[in-house]
Short mmCIF file of C-alpha atoms and ligand atoms in Angstrom, two decimals:
data_model
loop_
_atom_site.label_atom_id
_atom_site.label_comp_id
_atom_site.label_asym_id
_atom_site.label_seq_id
_atom_site.Cartn_x
_atom_site.Cartn_y
_atom_site.Cartn_z
CA MET A 144 135.57 45.06 76.68
CA SER A 145 136.37 48.37 78.35
CA ALA A 146 135.27 49.24 81.76
CA TYR A 147 132.66 51.71 80.50
CA GLU A 148 131.00 48.98 78.19
CA GLN A 149 130.93 46.57 81.03
CA LEU A 150 129.13 49.26 83.11
CA ILE A 151 126.69 49.73 80.52
CA LYS A 152 126.04 46.16 79.86
CA SER A 153 125.55 45.36 83.62
CA GLY A 154 122.90 48.41 83.64
CA ASN A 155 121.14 47.18 80.79
CA LYS A 156 120.87 43.58 82.25
CA PHE A 157 119.37 45.09 85.44
CA PHE A 158 117.09 46.99 83.33
CA LEU A 159 116.06 43.76 81.23
CA VAL A 160 115.47 41.96 84.89
CA PHE A 161 113.50 44.68 86.38
CA GLU A 162 111.61 45.19 83.04
CA ASP A 163 110.73 41.59 83.13
CA LEU A 164 109.57 41.67 86.70
CA THR A 165 107.38 45.02 86.11
CA ASN A 166 105.91 43.14 83.13
CA LYS A 167 104.75 40.31 85.37
CA ILE A 168 103.38 42.70 87.86
CA MET A 169 101.92 45.26 85.56
CA THR A 170 101.63 43.74 82.11
CA SER A 171 103.82 45.52 79.28
CA LYS A 172 100.77 47.66 78.29
CA TYR A 173 100.93 49.24 81.77
CA ASN A 174 104.52 49.21 82.54
CA PRO A 175 105.93 52.62 83.24
CA LEU A 176 109.11 51.64 82.19
CA TYR A 177 108.04 51.93 78.49
CA TYR A 178 106.61 55.35 79.10
CA HIS A 179 109.89 56.83 80.94
CA GLY A 180 109.93 59.76 78.90
CA ALA A 181 106.26 60.56 79.10
CA LEU A 182 106.42 60.52 82.88
CA PRO A 183 108.05 63.73 83.30
CA GLN A 184 106.07 65.03 80.60
CA PHE A 185 102.74 64.22 82.33
CA TYR A 186 104.02 65.93 85.45
CA LEU A 187 104.98 68.90 83.43
CA TRP A 188 101.38 69.30 82.32
CA VAL A 189 100.23 69.01 85.91
CA LEU A 190 102.61 71.73 87.05
CA TYR A 191 101.42 74.30 84.29
CA LEU A 192 97.69 73.65 85.38
CA SER A 193 98.25 73.62 89.11
CA GLY A 194 100.55 76.49 88.48
CA LEU A 195 98.06 78.64 86.86
CA LEU A 196 95.39 78.06 89.22
CA LEU A 197 97.85 79.37 91.96
CA PHE A 198 98.72 82.42 89.72
CA ALA A 199 95.19 83.51 89.77
CA TYR A 200 95.59 84.62 93.83
CA TYR A 201 99.36 85.00 93.92
CA ILE A 202 100.45 88.62 94.60
CA PRO A 203 104.17 89.05 93.92
CA THR A 204 105.15 91.43 96.44
CA VAL A 205 107.03 91.72 99.51
CA ASP A 206 105.09 94.68 101.22
CA ASN A 207 101.94 96.05 99.54
CA ALA A 208 100.56 98.19 102.72
CA TYR A 209 99.91 101.31 100.48
CA LEU A 210 97.07 99.79 98.56
CA SER A 211 95.19 98.09 101.64
CA LYS A 212 94.91 98.55 105.30
CA ALA A 213 95.71 94.94 105.78
CA LEU A 214 99.02 93.78 104.64
CA ILE A 215 98.98 92.10 101.53
CA ASN A 216 101.98 90.35 100.03
CA ALA A 217 103.26 87.16 98.64
CA TRP A 218 103.27 85.27 101.90
CA THR A 219 99.68 86.28 102.71
CA SER A 220 98.38 85.46 99.29
CA VAL A 221 99.99 82.01 99.65
CA GLU A 222 98.34 81.83 103.04
CA TYR A 223 95.22 82.70 101.70
CA ILE A 224 95.17 80.20 98.81
CA ASN A 225 95.87 77.51 101.44
CA ASP A 226 93.39 78.48 103.99
CA SER A 227 90.54 80.15 102.10
CA ILE A 228 90.28 79.08 98.72
CA PRO A 229 88.43 75.96 98.01
CA PHE A 230 90.89 73.21 97.37
CA GLY A 231 93.66 75.86 97.45
CA ALA A 232 95.89 73.51 99.83
CA VAL A 233 95.34 70.53 97.36
CA VAL A 234 96.19 72.55 94.31
CA ARG A 235 99.44 74.12 96.02
CA GLY A 236 100.34 70.33 97.34
CA ILE A 237 99.77 69.02 93.82
CA HIS A 238 102.27 71.88 92.72
CA ARG A 239 105.04 71.27 94.96
CA TYR A 240 104.81 67.33 94.72
CA ALA A 241 104.53 67.54 91.06
CA GLY A 242 107.74 69.39 91.09
CA ASP A 243 109.57 66.63 93.09
CA ALA A 244 108.19 64.19 90.82
CA MET A 245 109.34 65.56 87.81
CA VAL A 246 112.93 65.44 89.26
CA ILE A 247 112.43 61.75 90.36
CA THR A 248 110.95 60.75 86.73
CA ILE A 249 113.64 62.83 84.79
CA LEU A 250 116.35 60.98 86.72
CA LEU A 251 114.68 57.57 85.66
CA HIS A 252 114.40 58.49 82.20
CA ALA A 253 117.88 59.69 81.86
CA ILE A 254 119.42 56.76 83.68
CA ARG A 255 117.02 54.42 81.40
CA VAL A 256 118.34 55.89 78.27
CA TRP A 257 121.99 55.83 79.37
CA PHE A 258 121.90 52.12 80.39
CA THR A 259 120.10 50.94 77.47
CA ASP A 260 122.47 52.93 75.20
CA ARG A 261 120.02 55.09 73.75
CA TYR A 262 121.64 58.37 73.91
CA ARG A 263 124.58 58.37 71.30
CA GLN A 264 124.97 59.12 67.57
CA TYR A 265 121.48 60.38 66.16
CA ARG A 266 120.03 60.65 69.47
CA TRP A 267 122.60 63.17 70.70
CA LEU A 268 120.62 66.13 70.48
CA GLN A 269 118.06 64.51 72.81
CA TRP A 270 120.60 63.88 75.44
CA PHE A 271 122.20 67.23 74.97
CA SER A 272 118.96 69.03 75.11
CA GLY A 273 117.74 66.63 78.14
CA ILE A 274 120.64 67.84 80.32
CA VAL A 275 119.78 71.42 79.60
CA LEU A 276 116.19 70.67 80.31
CA PHE A 277 117.00 69.27 83.59
CA VAL A 278 119.26 72.06 84.69
CA MET A 279 116.39 74.39 83.89
CA VAL A 280 113.85 72.38 85.92
CA LEU A 281 116.05 72.49 89.08
CA PHE A 282 116.42 76.31 88.81
CA ILE A 283 112.63 76.66 88.28
CA GLY A 284 111.96 74.35 91.31
CA GLN A 285 114.37 76.47 93.33
CA THR A 286 112.76 79.93 92.33
CA GLY A 287 109.32 78.22 93.37
CA TYR A 288 110.81 78.40 96.75
CA TYR A 289 111.75 82.05 96.75
CA LEU A 290 108.14 82.77 95.71
CA VAL A 291 106.56 81.84 99.14
CA TRP A 292 108.22 84.72 100.93
CA ASP A 293 108.48 82.89 104.49
CA GLU A 294 111.56 83.04 106.61
CA ARG A 295 112.98 80.35 104.20
CA SER A 296 112.51 82.27 101.02
CA LEU A 297 114.39 85.24 102.90
CA ALA A 298 117.10 82.85 103.95
CA LEU A 299 117.56 81.17 100.52
CA THR A 300 117.44 84.89 98.94
CA ARG A 301 120.40 85.96 101.34
CA MET A 302 122.47 82.80 100.67
CA THR A 303 122.24 83.34 97.14
CA VAL A 304 123.08 87.00 97.41
CA TYR A 305 126.04 86.04 99.09
CA ALA A 306 127.01 83.34 96.83
CA LEU A 307 126.62 85.87 93.70
CA GLU A 308 128.73 88.28 95.28
CA GLY A 309 131.45 85.68 95.66
CA VAL A 310 131.65 85.14 91.92
CA PRO A 311 134.56 86.73 90.35
CA PHE A 312 134.10 89.73 88.08
CA PHE A 313 130.30 89.07 87.33
CA GLY A 314 129.26 89.08 91.15
CA PRO A 315 127.91 92.60 91.24
CA GLY A 316 125.92 92.33 88.21
CA LEU A 317 124.47 89.12 89.02
CA LYS A 318 123.35 90.18 92.45
CA GLU A 319 121.71 93.28 90.81
CA TRP A 320 120.03 90.96 88.35
CA PHE A 321 118.89 88.56 90.98
CA LEU A 322 117.51 91.15 93.24
CA ASN A 323 116.25 93.46 90.36
CA GLY A 324 117.92 96.35 91.96
CA ASP A 325 120.23 96.84 94.89
CA THR A 326 118.33 95.65 97.60
CA ILE A 327 115.15 93.17 98.36
CA SER A 328 112.11 94.74 97.22
CA ASN A 329 108.70 94.40 95.39
CA TYR A 330 110.73 94.07 92.15
CA THR A 331 112.56 91.23 93.72
CA MET A 332 109.54 89.15 93.89
CA SER A 333 108.32 90.26 90.41
CA ASN A 334 111.68 89.17 89.12
CA TYR A 335 111.42 85.71 90.70
CA LEU A 336 107.86 85.28 89.37
CA PHE A 337 109.10 86.15 85.94
CA ILE A 338 112.03 83.84 86.17
CA HIS A 339 109.67 80.96 87.40
CA ILE A 340 106.97 81.38 84.69
CA GLY A 341 109.33 82.82 82.09
CA LEU A 342 111.76 79.59 82.34
CA SER A 343 108.56 77.30 82.67
CA PHE A 344 107.67 78.37 79.28
CA ALA A 345 110.94 78.34 77.86
CA LEU A 346 110.64 74.43 78.71
CA LEU A 347 108.43 74.02 75.91
CA PHE A 348 110.87 75.38 73.45
CA GLY A 349 113.59 73.07 75.01
CA LEU A 350 111.06 70.04 74.67
CA TRP A 351 110.51 71.02 71.05
CA ILE A 352 114.19 70.77 70.42
CA HIS A 353 114.23 67.51 72.59
CA TYR A 354 111.29 65.87 70.36
CA VAL A 355 112.14 67.42 67.03
CA ARG A 356 114.34 64.51 65.72
CA MET A 357 112.06 62.11 66.93
CA THR A 358 109.06 60.91 64.54
CA ARG A 359 106.76 59.41 67.17
CA PRO A 360 108.06 60.11 70.48
CA VAL A 361 105.71 58.63 73.48
CA MET A 362 104.63 61.56 75.15
CA THR A 363 101.58 60.41 76.85
CA PRO A 364 101.15 57.14 79.03
CA PRO A 365 98.05 55.18 78.93
CA PRO A 366 95.02 56.92 81.17
CA ALA A 367 95.46 54.06 83.71
CA ILE A 368 99.02 55.16 84.53
CA ASN A 369 98.20 58.77 84.67
CA TYR A 370 95.37 57.97 87.22
CA VAL A 371 98.05 56.22 89.19
CA LEU A 372 100.69 58.99 88.71
CA MET A 373 97.86 61.38 90.04
CA ALA A 374 96.81 59.25 92.99
CA LEU A 375 100.29 58.97 93.99
CA LEU A 376 100.56 62.89 94.35
CA LEU A 377 97.27 62.98 96.23
CA VAL A 378 98.65 60.40 98.63
CA PHE A 379 101.52 62.80 99.41
CA VAL A 380 99.31 65.92 99.19
CA PHE A 381 97.11 64.32 101.85
CA MET A 382 99.63 62.67 104.08
CA PHE A 383 102.26 65.56 104.08
CA PRO A 384 100.31 68.95 103.58
CA ILE A 385 102.15 71.78 102.55
CA THR A 386 102.55 74.63 104.88
CA SER A 387 104.60 78.00 104.87
CA GLY A 388 107.07 78.96 107.48
CA LYS A 389 106.66 82.35 109.29
CA MET A 390 106.57 85.41 107.18
CA ALA A 391 109.82 86.49 106.32
CA SER A 392 110.66 90.02 107.99
CA LEU A 393 113.40 92.04 106.41
CA ASN A 394 114.19 93.66 109.77
CA GLY A 395 113.68 90.89 111.97
CA PRO A 396 116.29 88.34 113.25
CA PRO A 397 117.62 85.69 110.67
CA PRO A 398 115.36 82.66 110.69
CA THR A 399 116.94 79.68 112.82
CA GLY A 400 116.38 76.13 111.18
CA PHE A 401 113.66 75.46 108.36
CA GLU A 402 112.87 72.83 106.36
CA MET A 403 115.04 71.69 103.16
CA ASP A 404 113.95 70.28 100.04
CA TRP A 405 116.65 68.12 98.91
CA PHE A 406 115.47 67.87 95.25
CA PHE A 407 115.88 71.62 94.93
CA LEU A 408 117.55 73.18 97.45
CA ALA A 409 120.31 70.65 98.19
CA PRO A 410 123.25 73.34 97.47
CA TYR A 411 121.55 75.51 100.30
CA ALA A 412 121.16 72.76 102.44
CA LEU A 413 124.78 72.11 102.08
CA MET A 414 125.70 75.82 102.60
CA ASN A 415 123.51 75.56 105.94
CA SER A 416 125.49 72.43 107.32
CA LEU A 417 129.36 72.84 105.53
CA PRO A 418 131.79 75.58 105.63
CA SER A 419 131.22 77.77 102.61
CA ALA A 420 134.43 77.10 101.10
CA LEU A 421 133.71 73.31 100.82
CA VAL A 422 129.96 74.16 99.29
CA TYR A 423 131.76 76.47 96.81
CA TRP A 424 134.24 73.43 95.48
CA LEU A 425 131.21 71.06 95.67
CA VAL A 426 129.21 73.54 93.41
CA VAL A 427 132.21 73.88 91.14
CA ALA A 428 132.41 70.03 91.20
CA GLY A 429 128.70 69.72 90.56
CA ILE A 430 128.92 72.01 87.51
CA THR A 431 131.85 70.12 86.03
CA VAL A 432 130.17 66.81 86.44
CA GLY A 433 127.27 68.25 84.71
CA ALA A 434 129.54 69.68 82.00
CA CYS A 435 131.07 66.88 81.40
CA LEU A 436 127.62 64.84 80.83
CA LEU A 437 126.98 67.10 77.97
CA PRO A 438 129.35 65.54 75.57
CA MET A 439 128.64 62.00 76.93
CA PRO A 440 127.42 61.02 73.19
CA TRP A 441 130.74 61.44 71.93
CA SER A 442 132.80 60.08 74.90
CA PHE A 443 133.56 56.56 75.93
CA LEU A 444 132.38 55.31 72.46
CA ILE A 445 131.57 51.95 72.19
CA LYS A 446 133.27 49.97 69.44
CA GLU A 447 130.84 49.06 66.92
CA PRO A 448 131.21 48.66 63.01
CA PRO A 449 130.19 51.93 61.42
CA VAL A 450 126.56 52.23 60.44
CA GLU A 451 125.98 52.29 56.66
CA ALA A 452 123.06 54.70 55.90
CA ALA A 453 120.12 53.46 53.81
CA GLU A 454 120.19 54.16 50.05
CA VAL A 455 117.39 55.09 48.01
CA VAL A 456 117.29 53.48 44.40
CA LEU A 457 116.57 56.45 42.31
CA ASN A 458 114.79 54.77 39.42
CA LYS A 459 112.46 53.03 41.54
CA CYS A 460 111.36 55.70 44.26
CA VAL A 461 107.91 56.89 43.42
CA GLY A 462 107.87 59.65 46.11
CA CYS A 463 105.03 58.21 48.10
CA ASN A 464 106.48 59.43 51.38
CA LEU A 465 106.01 56.16 53.22
CA CYS A 466 109.61 55.83 54.26
CA TYR A 467 109.64 59.55 55.39
CA LEU A 468 106.59 59.13 57.63
CA ASP A 469 107.94 55.97 59.09
CA CYS A 470 111.63 56.85 59.77
CA PRO A 471 111.81 57.09 63.64
CA TYR A 472 114.79 59.56 63.45
CA GLN A 473 113.86 62.17 60.75
CA ALA A 474 116.74 61.02 58.55
CA ILE A 475 114.57 61.10 55.35
CA GLU A 476 113.52 64.12 53.36
CA MET A 477 111.31 64.43 50.52
CA VAL A 478 112.75 66.73 47.73
CA PRO A 479 111.52 67.78 44.48
CA ALA A 480 112.01 64.79 41.87
CA PRO A 481 114.30 65.69 38.63
CA ALA A 482 112.66 67.36 35.96
CA ASN A 483 112.53 64.35 33.64
CA SER A 484 110.73 62.09 36.33
CA ARG A 485 106.99 61.27 36.13
CA PHE A 486 106.80 61.88 39.92
CA LYS A 487 106.74 64.96 42.05
CA LEU A 488 108.88 64.01 44.95
CA LEU A 489 112.06 61.63 45.83
CA ALA A 490 113.04 60.32 48.80
CA THR A 491 116.64 61.19 50.20
CA VAL A 492 118.34 59.98 53.12
CA LEU A 493 120.51 62.21 55.72
CA PRO A 494 123.39 60.06 56.20
CA TYR A 495 124.25 61.71 59.66
CA ARG A 496 120.78 61.20 61.22
CA CYS A 497 120.36 57.22 59.89
CA SER A 498 120.78 54.81 62.10
CA GLY A 499 120.63 51.81 59.72
CA CYS A 500 117.52 50.64 61.51
CA GLY A 501 115.87 49.36 58.09
CA VAL A 502 112.38 50.49 59.24
CA CYS A 503 112.36 52.64 55.90
CA VAL A 504 112.94 49.37 53.78
CA GLY A 505 110.07 47.68 55.64
CA ALA A 506 107.83 50.51 54.79
CA CYS A 507 108.61 50.89 50.94
CA ALA A 508 106.47 48.82 48.67
CA PHE A 509 108.59 49.41 45.65
CA ASP A 510 111.97 48.08 46.81
CA ALA A 511 113.11 51.45 46.47
CA ILE A 512 115.30 51.90 49.50
CA ASP A 513 117.74 49.58 51.04
CA LEU A 514 120.64 49.08 53.46
CA PRO A 515 123.92 48.59 51.62
CA ASP A 516 125.09 46.27 54.46
CA LEU A 517 122.32 44.23 54.68
CA PRO A 518 120.09 44.23 51.69
CA ASP A 519 116.56 43.29 51.51
CA ALA A 520 117.18 40.52 49.33
CA ASN A 521 119.48 38.97 51.79
CA VAL A 522 117.05 39.19 54.74
CA LEU A 523 114.33 37.53 52.79
CA ALA A 524 116.65 34.72 51.82
CA GLN A 525 117.66 34.32 55.52
CA VAL A 526 113.89 34.40 56.46
CA LYS A 527 113.14 31.75 53.88
CA GLN A 528 116.16 29.53 54.80
CA ILE A 529 114.97 29.54 58.41
CA MET A 530 111.48 28.88 57.65
CA GLU A 531 112.27 26.03 55.35
CA ALA A 532 114.64 24.50 58.11
CA LYS A 533 111.33 24.31 60.32
C1 LIG B 640 112.08 67.93 80.91
C2 LIG B 640 112.50 66.64 81.14
C3 LIG B 640 112.19 65.69 80.05
C4 LIG B 640 111.29 65.03 79.36
C5 LIG B 640 109.81 65.67 79.68
C6 LIG B 640 111.48 64.00 78.30
C7 LIG B 640 110.85 63.44 77.59
C8 LIG B 640 111.08 62.68 76.50
C9 LIG B 640 110.25 61.72 75.72
C10 LIG B 640 108.76 61.97 75.76
C11 LIG B 640 110.91 61.06 74.97
C12 LIG B 640 110.51 60.09 73.93
C13 LIG B 640 110.50 58.62 74.57
C14 LIG B 640 110.13 57.40 73.43
O1 LIG B 640 109.59 57.88 72.69
O2 LIG B 640 110.17 56.46 74.15
C15 LIG B 640 112.67 61.02 75.24
C16 LIG B 640 113.72 60.96 74.69
C17 LIG B 640 114.66 60.70 75.09
N1 LIG B 640 114.97 61.49 76.03
FE1 LIG B 640 114.30 62.72 77.12
N2 LIG B 640 112.90 64.03 78.42
C18 LIG B 640 113.34 64.97 79.36
C19 LIG B 640 114.63 64.83 79.77
C20 LIG B 640 115.75 64.11 79.55
C21 LIG B 640 116.98 64.34 79.96
C22 LIG B 640 117.51 65.03 81.30
C23 LIG B 640 117.74 63.28 79.22
C24 LIG B 640 119.01 62.85 79.40
C25 LIG B 640 120.17 63.46 79.99
C26 LIG B 640 116.84 62.88 78.27
C27 LIG B 640 117.32 62.16 77.00
C28 LIG B 640 116.59 61.27 76.08
C29 LIG B 640 116.77 60.73 75.12
C30 LIG B 640 118.62 60.21 74.87
C31 LIG B 640 116.10 60.33 74.21
C32 LIG B 640 115.89 59.29 73.20
C33 LIG B 640 115.61 57.81 73.84
C34 LIG B 640 115.16 56.84 72.57
O3 LIG B 640 115.10 57.25 71.48
O4 LIG B 640 114.65 55.60 72.94
N3 LIG B 640 115.64 63.46 78.36
N4 LIG B 640 112.55 62.30 76.29
S1 LIG B 641 117.49 53.06 58.17
FE1 LIG B 641 115.79 54.08 57.18
S2 LIG B 641 114.21 54.39 58.75
FE2 LIG B 641 116.10 53.77 59.81
S3 LIG B 641 116.96 55.97 60.22
FE3 LIG B 641 118.07 55.23 58.41
S4 LIG B 641 116.50 56.25 56.93
FE4 LIG B 641 115.57 56.38 58.86
S1 LIG B 642 108.62 54.71 50.47
FE1 LIG B 642 109.93 53.92 48.80
S2 LIG B 642 108.88 54.73 46.87
FE2 LIG B 642 108.13 55.76 48.67
S3 LIG B 642 109.19 57.69 48.87
FE3 LIG B 642 110.43 55.95 50.13
S4 LIG B 642 111.67 55.37 48.96
FE4 LIG B 642 110.39 56.33 47.51
#
């Protein structure tokens, strides 16, 4: 057994023990491990809803003094939400902590599918799209911090500009794109808002790709789990209320020391404390590791006998759709039956998507679909033998 197989086996064992323990505490109906994909999805809905409420009062400008005697900009609008809108601070806190919770639950989900070996073969698209989704989530979270327009936002903006300027060849273009012009201006803030909201909606497209090959993905935990997830968020909101730093000042002295969020701002925190050359190499290493994760479904292959795809017995299939509805991996297509058939449709298996799980065999009431390497008749004979032996 290769070292990689050993690692996966140990990870799987750990999850089984942990699963057993959590089942004893929470019962299998409410065990969050069985809803690992649904947890980040839940926090995404919370982010959309809380983000929508914040958007109602947020003003994406650096300086809007010409429209009003009092200065109105992104920072003052966030302060207004925090201090003057009923429950504004709570909504802001929920939005902030739901972002962190989403990162944690995505990591849990990814580790779970990895260690339970549910990411290869016909699941490659979920893995691949999952990595892209995760990178998008990290970037969306980062842009959220730019939007507040406090000293931290300004420092992050300057650090990003500094880093982009260092990118060979594309540097000036990237800087111009990031700032939406040559310098920090009101257009910079609209760009941040555009990226933050635009990418958040692009997540939906990414999720559609993530789910498209799964027939019945578990996307919603039972209400009781939702309440607990929400209660956990509120505990953080009230115990550690969110505040902004001082308003950013383009002409003032550079800010000294501000709070860093390790979930979204880790590269900046490193930039703050390590020499830039080292951070540069750490970021390059991070991107390389991320890029190496993408082809994981095809790497370190665990040796298994090849899967024989299910086969339809053409003269028995009545085109009833049942196997098509039940197949977990969208590996069955219903195509028009040949002209001489009494039926309208015929099931066809797409071998490259078939996992050989046999669900379709159980679904078919007409013995019209079977697994070549494990025929239905053999399974029945084995079951009969076991029953007779008892
Ligand atoms: C925005 C973040 C994500 C959300 C909301 C999400 C959601 C989900 C959901 C709801 C499922 C169905 C789970 C089930 O039916 O049991 C799923 C499956 C899956 N996800 Fe994600 N996911 C996300 C990110 C990721 C990431 C980062 C990875 C891995 C790098 C990943 C890999 C997978 C795989 C391999 C499956 C198939 C698992 C199976 O068939 O048991 N996902 N995801
Ligand atoms: S064995 Fe049947 S149900 Fe399972 S993946 Fe293949 S076609 Fe779908
Ligand atoms: S369940 Fe059986 S009869 Fe119905 S479409 Fe599938 S293979 Fe054909």
